[in-house]
PDB file of C-alpha atoms in Angstrom:
ATOM      1  CA  UNK F   1      66.836  72.799 103.671  1.00 39.00           C
ATOM      2  CA  UNK F   2      65.494  76.129 103.406  1.00 41.00           C
ATOM      3  CA  UNK F   3      64.844  78.346 100.196  1.00 42.00           C
ATOM      4  CA  UNK F   4      64.994  81.788  99.921  1.00 45.00           C
ATOM      5  CA  UNK F   5      61.930  83.465  98.651  1.00 45.00           C
ATOM      6  CA  UNK F   6      62.331  85.937  95.429  1.00 47.00           C
ATOM      7  CA  UNK F   7      64.469  88.672  96.101  1.00 44.00           C
ATOM      8  CA  UNK F   8      62.409  91.940  96.079  1.00 45.00           C
ATOM      9  CA  UNK F   9      63.250  94.371  94.046  1.00 44.00           C
ATOM     10  CA  UNK F  10      65.502  92.569  91.547  1.00 46.00           C
ATOM     11  CA  UNK F  11      68.745  94.020  91.201  1.00 43.00           C
ATOM     12  CA  UNK F  12      69.438  96.506  88.259  1.00 49.00           C
ATOM     13  CA  UNK F  13      71.341  99.737  88.320  1.00 55.00           C
ATOM     14  CA  UNK F  14      70.190 102.370  90.838  1.00 57.00           C
ATOM     15  CA  UNK F  15      69.025  99.832  93.589  1.00 62.00           C
ATOM     16  CA  UNK F  16      72.165  97.427  93.920  1.00 66.00           C
ATOM     17  CA  UNK F  17      72.725  99.060  97.271  1.00 64.00           C
ATOM     18  CA  UNK F  18      69.166  98.387  98.513  1.00 66.00           C
ATOM     19  CA  UNK F  19      69.534  94.745  97.098  1.00 67.00           C
ATOM     20  CA  UNK F  20      72.872  94.159  98.824  1.00 62.00           C
ATOM     21  CA  UNK F  21      71.799  95.305 102.114  1.00 66.00           C
ATOM     22  CA  UNK F  22      68.612  93.066 101.836  1.00 69.00           C
ATOM     23  CA  UNK F  23      70.726  90.075 100.871  1.00 59.00           C
ATOM     24  CA  UNK F  24      73.109  90.945 103.865  1.00 59.00           C
ATOM     25  CA  UNK F  25      70.189  90.675 106.031  1.00 64.00           C
ATOM     26  CA  UNK F  26      68.710  87.737 105.038  1.00 62.00           C
ATOM     27  CA  UNK F  27      71.614  85.480 104.355  1.00 58.00           C
ATOM     28  CA  UNK F  28      74.530  86.627 106.398  1.00 55.00           C
ATOM     29  CA  UNK F  29      76.745  86.610 103.459  1.00 57.00           C
ATOM     30  CA  UNK F  30      79.064  89.888 103.166  1.00 63.00           C
ATOM     31  CA  UNK F  31      78.142  91.941  99.761  1.00 62.00           C
ATOM     32  CA  UNK F  32      79.851  94.335  98.037  1.00 59.00           C
ATOM     33  CA  UNK F  33      79.136  96.242  94.836  1.00 63.00           C
ATOM     34  CA  UNK F  34      82.407  96.169  92.556  1.00 59.00           C
ATOM     35  CA  UNK F  35      82.034  97.664  89.147  1.00 62.00           C
ATOM     36  CA  UNK F  36      78.342  97.470  88.871  1.00 63.00           C
ATOM     37  CA  UNK F  37      78.021  93.963  90.206  1.00 62.00           C
ATOM     38  CA  UNK F  38      77.088  92.285  93.287  1.00 56.00           C
ATOM     39  CA  UNK F  39      79.950  90.540  95.011  1.00 58.00           C
ATOM     40  CA  UNK F  40      79.041  88.043  98.081  1.00 54.00           C
ATOM     41  CA  UNK F  41      81.682  86.053 100.300  1.00 58.00           C
ATOM     42  CA  UNK F  42      80.905  84.226 103.148  1.00 53.00           C
ATOM     43  CA  UNK F  43      81.812  85.515 106.671  1.00 55.00           C
ATOM     44  CA  UNK F  44      85.452  84.914 107.147  1.00 56.00           C
ATOM     45  CA  UNK F  45      86.987  81.768 108.776  1.00 68.00           C
ATOM     46  CA  UNK F  46      89.440  81.586 111.628  1.00 71.00           C
ATOM     47  CA  UNK F  47      92.765  81.883 109.397  1.00 88.00           C
ATOM     48  CA  UNK F  48      91.588  84.936 107.307  1.00 87.00           C
ATOM     49  CA  UNK F  49      90.324  86.477 110.645  1.00 89.00           C
ATOM     50  CA  UNK F  50      93.475  85.686 112.639  1.00 93.00           C
ATOM     51  CA  UNK F  51      95.530  87.383 109.522  1.00 95.00           C
ATOM     52  CA  UNK F  52      93.580  90.172 109.649  1.00 94.00           C
ATOM     53  CA  UNK F  53      93.877  90.593 113.685  1.00 95.00           C
ATOM     54  CA  UNK F  54      97.838  90.204 113.549  1.00 96.00           C
ATOM     55  CA  UNK F  55      98.099  92.885 110.951  1.00 96.00           C
ATOM     56  CA  UNK F  56      95.928  95.060 112.773  1.00 96.00           C
ATOM     57  CA  UNK F  57      97.902  94.536 116.111  1.00 95.00           C
ATOM     58  CA  UNK F  58     100.812  95.541 114.716  1.00 95.00           C
ATOM     59  CA  UNK F  59      99.737  98.435 112.838  1.00 94.00           C
ATOM     60  CA  UNK F  60      97.741  99.843 115.973  1.00 93.00           C
ATOM     61  CA  UNK F  61     100.939  99.907 117.881  1.00 90.00           C
ATOM     62  CA  UNK F  62     102.499 102.176 115.599  1.00 88.00           C
ATOM     63  CA  UNK F  63      99.738 104.437 114.279  1.00 90.00           C
ATOM     64  CA  UNK F  64     100.226 108.032 115.018  1.00 88.00           C
ATOM     65  CA  UNK F  65      97.375 110.187 116.930  1.00 91.00           C
ATOM     66  CA  UNK F  66      94.429 110.888 114.701  1.00 94.00           C
ATOM     67  CA  UNK F  67      94.771 107.637 112.659  1.00 95.00           C
ATOM     68  CA  UNK F  68      92.673 104.196 113.380  1.00 95.00           C
ATOM     69  CA  UNK F  69      92.317 100.601 111.864  1.00 95.00           C
ATOM     70  CA  UNK F  70      88.805  99.817 111.436  1.00 95.00           C
ATOM     71  CA  UNK F  71      87.283  96.559 109.976  1.00 91.00           C
ATOM     72  CA  UNK F  72      83.896  96.114 108.642  1.00 82.00           C
ATOM     73  CA  UNK F  73      83.832  99.738 106.888  1.00 89.00           C
ATOM     74  CA  UNK F  74      82.856 100.100 103.303  1.00 89.00           C
ATOM     75  CA  UNK F  75      84.514 102.596 100.838  1.00 92.00           C
ATOM     76  CA  UNK F  76      82.686 104.582  98.408  1.00 90.00           C
ATOM     77  CA  UNK F  77      83.335 104.896  94.589  1.00 84.00           C
ATOM     78  CA  UNK F  78      83.332 108.480  93.960  1.00 83.00           C
ATOM     79  CA  UNK F  79      80.413 109.515  91.289  1.00 81.00           C
ATOM     80  CA  UNK F  80      78.976 106.053  91.186  1.00 77.00           C
ATOM     81  CA  UNK F  81      76.042 105.599  94.038  1.00 74.00           C
ATOM     82  CA  UNK F  82      76.057 102.134  93.619  1.00 74.00           C
ATOM     83  CA  UNK F  83      79.578 101.065  94.023  1.00 80.00           C
ATOM     84  CA  UNK F  84      81.580 100.285  97.141  1.00 81.00           C
ATOM     85  CA  UNK F  85      83.788  97.784  98.679  1.00 87.00           C
ATOM     86  CA  UNK F  86      84.661  96.524 102.135  1.00 87.00           C
ATOM     87  CA  UNK F  87      88.106  95.753 102.915  1.00 93.00           C
ATOM     88  CA  UNK F  88      89.140  93.802 105.544  1.00 93.00           C
ATOM     89  CA  UNK F  89      90.979  96.583 107.170  1.00 96.00           C
ATOM     90  CA  UNK F  90      90.937 100.247 106.427  1.00 97.00           C
ATOM     91  CA  UNK F  91      93.321 103.031 108.322  1.00 96.00           C
ATOM     92  CA  UNK F  92      91.755 106.564 108.006  1.00 94.00           C
ATOM     93  CA  UNK F  93      91.531 109.542 110.582  1.00 95.00           C
ATOM     94  CA  UNK F  94      89.761 108.614 113.693  1.00 95.00           C
ATOM     95  CA  UNK F  95      86.932 111.459 112.951  1.00 94.00           C
ATOM     96  CA  UNK F  96      85.377 108.197 111.191  1.00 92.00           C
ATOM     97  CA  UNK F  97      84.307 106.997 114.579  1.00 92.00           C
ATOM     98  CA  UNK F  98      81.831 109.977 115.095  1.00 93.00           C
ATOM     99  CA  UNK F  99      80.763 109.803 111.236  1.00 89.00           C
ATOM    100  CA  UNK F 100      76.881 109.225 110.519  1.00 87.00           C
ATOM    101  CA  UNK F 101      77.555 108.353 107.072  1.00 85.00           C
ATOM    102  CA  UNK F 102      78.176 104.390 106.412  1.00 80.00           C
ATOM    103  CA  UNK F 103      80.592 104.824 103.388  1.00 89.00           C
ATOM    104  CA  UNK F 104      84.376 106.205 103.724  1.00 94.00           C
ATOM    105  CA  UNK F 105      85.422 108.640 101.287  1.00 94.00           C
ATOM    106  CA  UNK F 106      88.120 107.065  99.517  1.00 95.00           C
ATOM    107  CA  UNK F 107      90.663 109.913  99.740  1.00 94.00           C
ATOM    108  CA  UNK F 108      90.603 109.603 103.532  1.00 95.00           C
ATOM    109  CA  UNK F 109      91.904 106.219 103.376  1.00 96.00           C
ATOM    110  CA  UNK F 110      95.622 105.852 104.173  1.00 95.00           C
ATOM    111  CA  UNK F 111      95.692 101.886 103.659  1.00 96.00           C
ATOM    112  CA  UNK F 112      93.181  99.411 102.605  1.00 97.00           C
ATOM    113  CA  UNK F 113      94.068  95.751 103.433  1.00 96.00           C
ATOM    114  CA  UNK F 114      92.222  92.658 101.510  1.00 94.00           C
ATOM    115  CA  UNK F 115      93.372  89.133 102.595  1.00 93.00           C
ATOM    116  CA  UNK F 116      92.285  86.663  99.833  1.00 90.00           C
ATOM    117  CA  UNK F 117      90.251  84.004 100.500  1.00 85.00           C
ATOM    118  CA  UNK F 118      91.028  80.466  99.343  1.00 78.00           C
ATOM    119  CA  UNK F 119      88.339  80.364  96.707  1.00 73.00           C
ATOM    120  CA  UNK F 120      88.870  83.998  94.926  1.00 70.00           C
ATOM    121  CA  UNK F 121      89.832  83.991  91.441  1.00 69.00           C
ATOM    122  CA  UNK F 122      92.825  85.706  89.762  1.00 64.00           C
ATOM    123  CA  UNK F 123      90.249  87.787  87.577  1.00 63.00           C
ATOM    124  CA  UNK F 124      88.157  89.097  90.666  1.00 62.00           C
ATOM    125  CA  UNK F 125      91.435  89.928  92.873  1.00 70.00           C
ATOM    126  CA  UNK F 126      92.344  92.207  89.918  1.00 74.00           C
ATOM    127  CA  UNK F 127      89.388  93.650  89.212  1.00 77.00           C
ATOM    128  CA  UNK F 128      88.969  94.556  93.072  1.00 80.00           C
ATOM    129  CA  UNK F 129      92.590  95.899  92.790  1.00 86.00           C
ATOM    130  CA  UNK F 130      91.462  98.240  89.922  1.00 88.00           C
ATOM    131  CA  UNK F 131      88.673  99.390  91.880  1.00 88.00           C
ATOM    132  CA  UNK F 132      90.802 100.773  94.544  1.00 93.00           C
ATOM    133  CA  UNK F 133      93.111 102.569  92.304  1.00 94.00           C
ATOM    134  CA  UNK F 134      90.100 103.928  90.276  1.00 92.00           C
ATOM    135  CA  UNK F 135      88.417 105.200  93.682  1.00 93.00           C
ATOM    136  CA  UNK F 136      91.957 106.696  94.616  1.00 94.00           C
ATOM    137  CA  UNK F 137      92.462 104.830  97.665  1.00 96.00           C
ATOM    138  CA  UNK F 138      96.650 105.933  98.072  1.00 96.00           C
ATOM    139  CA  UNK F 139      97.734 102.290  99.116  1.00 96.00           C
ATOM    140  CA  UNK F 140      96.372  98.764  98.952  1.00 97.00           C
ATOM    141  CA  UNK F 141      97.986  95.774 100.681  1.00 97.00           C
ATOM    142  CA  UNK F 142      96.789  92.349  99.477  1.00 96.00           C
ATOM    143  CA  UNK F 143      97.481  89.605 101.475  1.00 96.00           C
ATOM    144  CA  UNK F 144      97.533  86.177 100.120  1.00 94.00           C
ATOM    145  CA  UNK F 145      97.579  82.977 102.852  1.00 94.00           C
ATOM    146  CA  UNK F 146      96.923  80.500  99.899  1.00 92.00           C
ATOM    147  CA  UNK F 147     100.307  81.212  98.803  1.00 94.00           C
ATOM    148  CA  UNK F 148     102.223  83.254 101.655  1.00 96.00           C
ATOM    149  CA  UNK F 149     102.416  86.311  99.526  1.00 96.00           C
ATOM    150  CA  UNK F 150     101.714  89.913  99.691  1.00 97.00           C
ATOM    151  CA  UNK F 151     102.021  93.111  97.416  1.00 96.00           C
ATOM    152  CA  UNK F 152     101.735  96.733  98.578  1.00 97.00           C
ATOM    153  CA  UNK F 153     100.105  98.803  95.404  1.00 97.00           C
ATOM    154  CA  UNK F 154     100.706 102.543  95.584  1.00 96.00           C
ATOM    155  CA  UNK F 155     100.481 105.669  93.467  1.00 96.00           C
ATOM    156  CA  UNK F 156      96.846 105.317  91.714  1.00 95.00           C
ATOM    157  CA  UNK F 157      96.598 107.076  88.634  1.00 94.00           C
ATOM    158  CA  UNK F 158      94.391 106.467  85.468  1.00 91.00           C
ATOM    159  CA  UNK F 159      92.457 103.751  86.954  1.00 88.00           C
ATOM    160  CA  UNK F 160      95.593 101.641  88.040  1.00 92.00           C
ATOM    161  CA  UNK F 161      98.235 101.601  90.668  1.00 95.00           C
ATOM    162  CA  UNK F 162     101.454 102.742  89.292  1.00 96.00           C
ATOM    163  CA  UNK F 163     103.906 100.925  91.964  1.00 96.00           C
ATOM    164  CA  UNK F 164     103.435  97.338  93.285  1.00 95.00           C
ATOM    165  CA  UNK F 165     106.040  95.968  95.778  1.00 97.00           C
ATOM    166  CA  UNK F 166     105.815  92.050  96.118  1.00 97.00           C
ATOM    167  CA  UNK F 167     107.282  89.922  98.784  1.00 98.00           C
ATOM    168  CA  UNK F 168     106.449  86.484 100.616  1.00 98.00           C
ATOM    169  CA  UNK F 169     105.792  85.813 104.168  1.00 97.00           C
ATOM    170  CA  UNK F 170     109.047  86.139 106.181  1.00 97.00           C
ATOM    171  CA  UNK F 171     109.755  89.527 104.386  1.00 98.00           C
ATOM    172  CA  UNK F 172     108.871  92.951 105.881  1.00 97.00           C
ATOM    173  CA  UNK F 173     106.320  94.934 104.450  1.00 97.00           C
ATOM    174  CA  UNK F 174     107.583  98.637 104.421  1.00 96.00           C
ATOM    175  CA  UNK F 175     104.722 100.992 104.769  1.00 94.00           C
ATOM    176  CA  UNK F 176     105.514 104.806 103.732  1.00 88.00           C
ATOM    177  CA  UNK F 177     104.024 107.886 105.524  1.00 85.00           C
ATOM    178  CA  UNK F 178     101.886 108.530 107.501  1.00 83.00           C
ATOM    179  CA  UNK F 179     102.241 105.016 108.880  1.00 86.00           C
ATOM    180  CA  UNK F 180     105.932 104.836 108.765  1.00 87.00           C
ATOM    181  CA  UNK F 181     106.602 101.136 110.013  1.00 91.00           C
ATOM    182  CA  UNK F 182     107.588  97.713 108.679  1.00 95.00           C
ATOM    183  CA  UNK F 183     104.712  94.949 109.403  1.00 96.00           C
ATOM    184  CA  UNK F 184     106.281  91.355 109.654  1.00 96.00           C
ATOM    185  CA  UNK F 185     104.623  88.433 108.121  1.00 97.00           C
ATOM    186  CA  UNK F 186     106.368  85.393 109.273  1.00 95.00           C
ATOM    187  CA  UNK F 187     103.777  84.890 111.785  1.00 94.00           C
ATOM    188  CA  UNK F 188     100.788  84.963 109.376  1.00 96.00           C
ATOM    189  CA  UNK F 189      99.137  81.801 108.874  1.00 95.00           C
ATOM    190  CA  UNK F 190      98.786  79.944 105.534  1.00 94.00           C
ATOM    191  CA  UNK F 191      95.616  78.102 104.431  1.00 91.00           C
ATOM    192  CA  UNK F 192      95.423  74.437 104.725  1.00 85.00           C
ATOM    193  CA  UNK F 193      94.292  72.055 101.760  1.00 64.00           C
ATOM    194  CA  UNK F 194      90.718  71.862 103.085  1.00 51.00           C
ATOM    195  CA  UNK F 195      89.347  74.886 101.041  1.00 44.00           C
ATOM    196  CA  UNK F 196      88.736  76.631 104.393  1.00 42.00           C
ATOM    197  CA  UNK F 197      88.395  80.453 104.054  1.00 39.00           C
TER     198      UNK F 197
END
């Protein structure tokens, strides 16, 4: 068993991004900074990744010119140089492909997609949903393979989404303009009982 050396510099306001990058580099964990806290998760496993890939394929078939679907792209929290989050999938203008920055302006995001991990807790999910609303991301789609459910959050205002449409696998997810498509969910995988992500 290997033991990691003490982390230098130590996490504190103002250097969280630097610490997050060092943790990612040394451990391979995915690190985000949500509400001033480091949030770490292992690399997604098959069913988590399969869910993202199946959603992305559907979306890409219907995307209008000038929009793209991207994985492993991080969204900045306006006004807080430390906070950022990395959704499983994000839809935004294709100019992103030529951008030197590594953080997306949340106002450029048409849709962020989060696939819940089997180990995530309700409090963590709620905090992350609030983060997207505070940042001003227009729409957040949360897919939960633990229970076979989904929630589409829209109309961010005053730090919360004002509208949420909920459904279960087998029901279509209606995405509004500029996407204008209905995602099918009957083919999305459910997590097994082994605790895999």
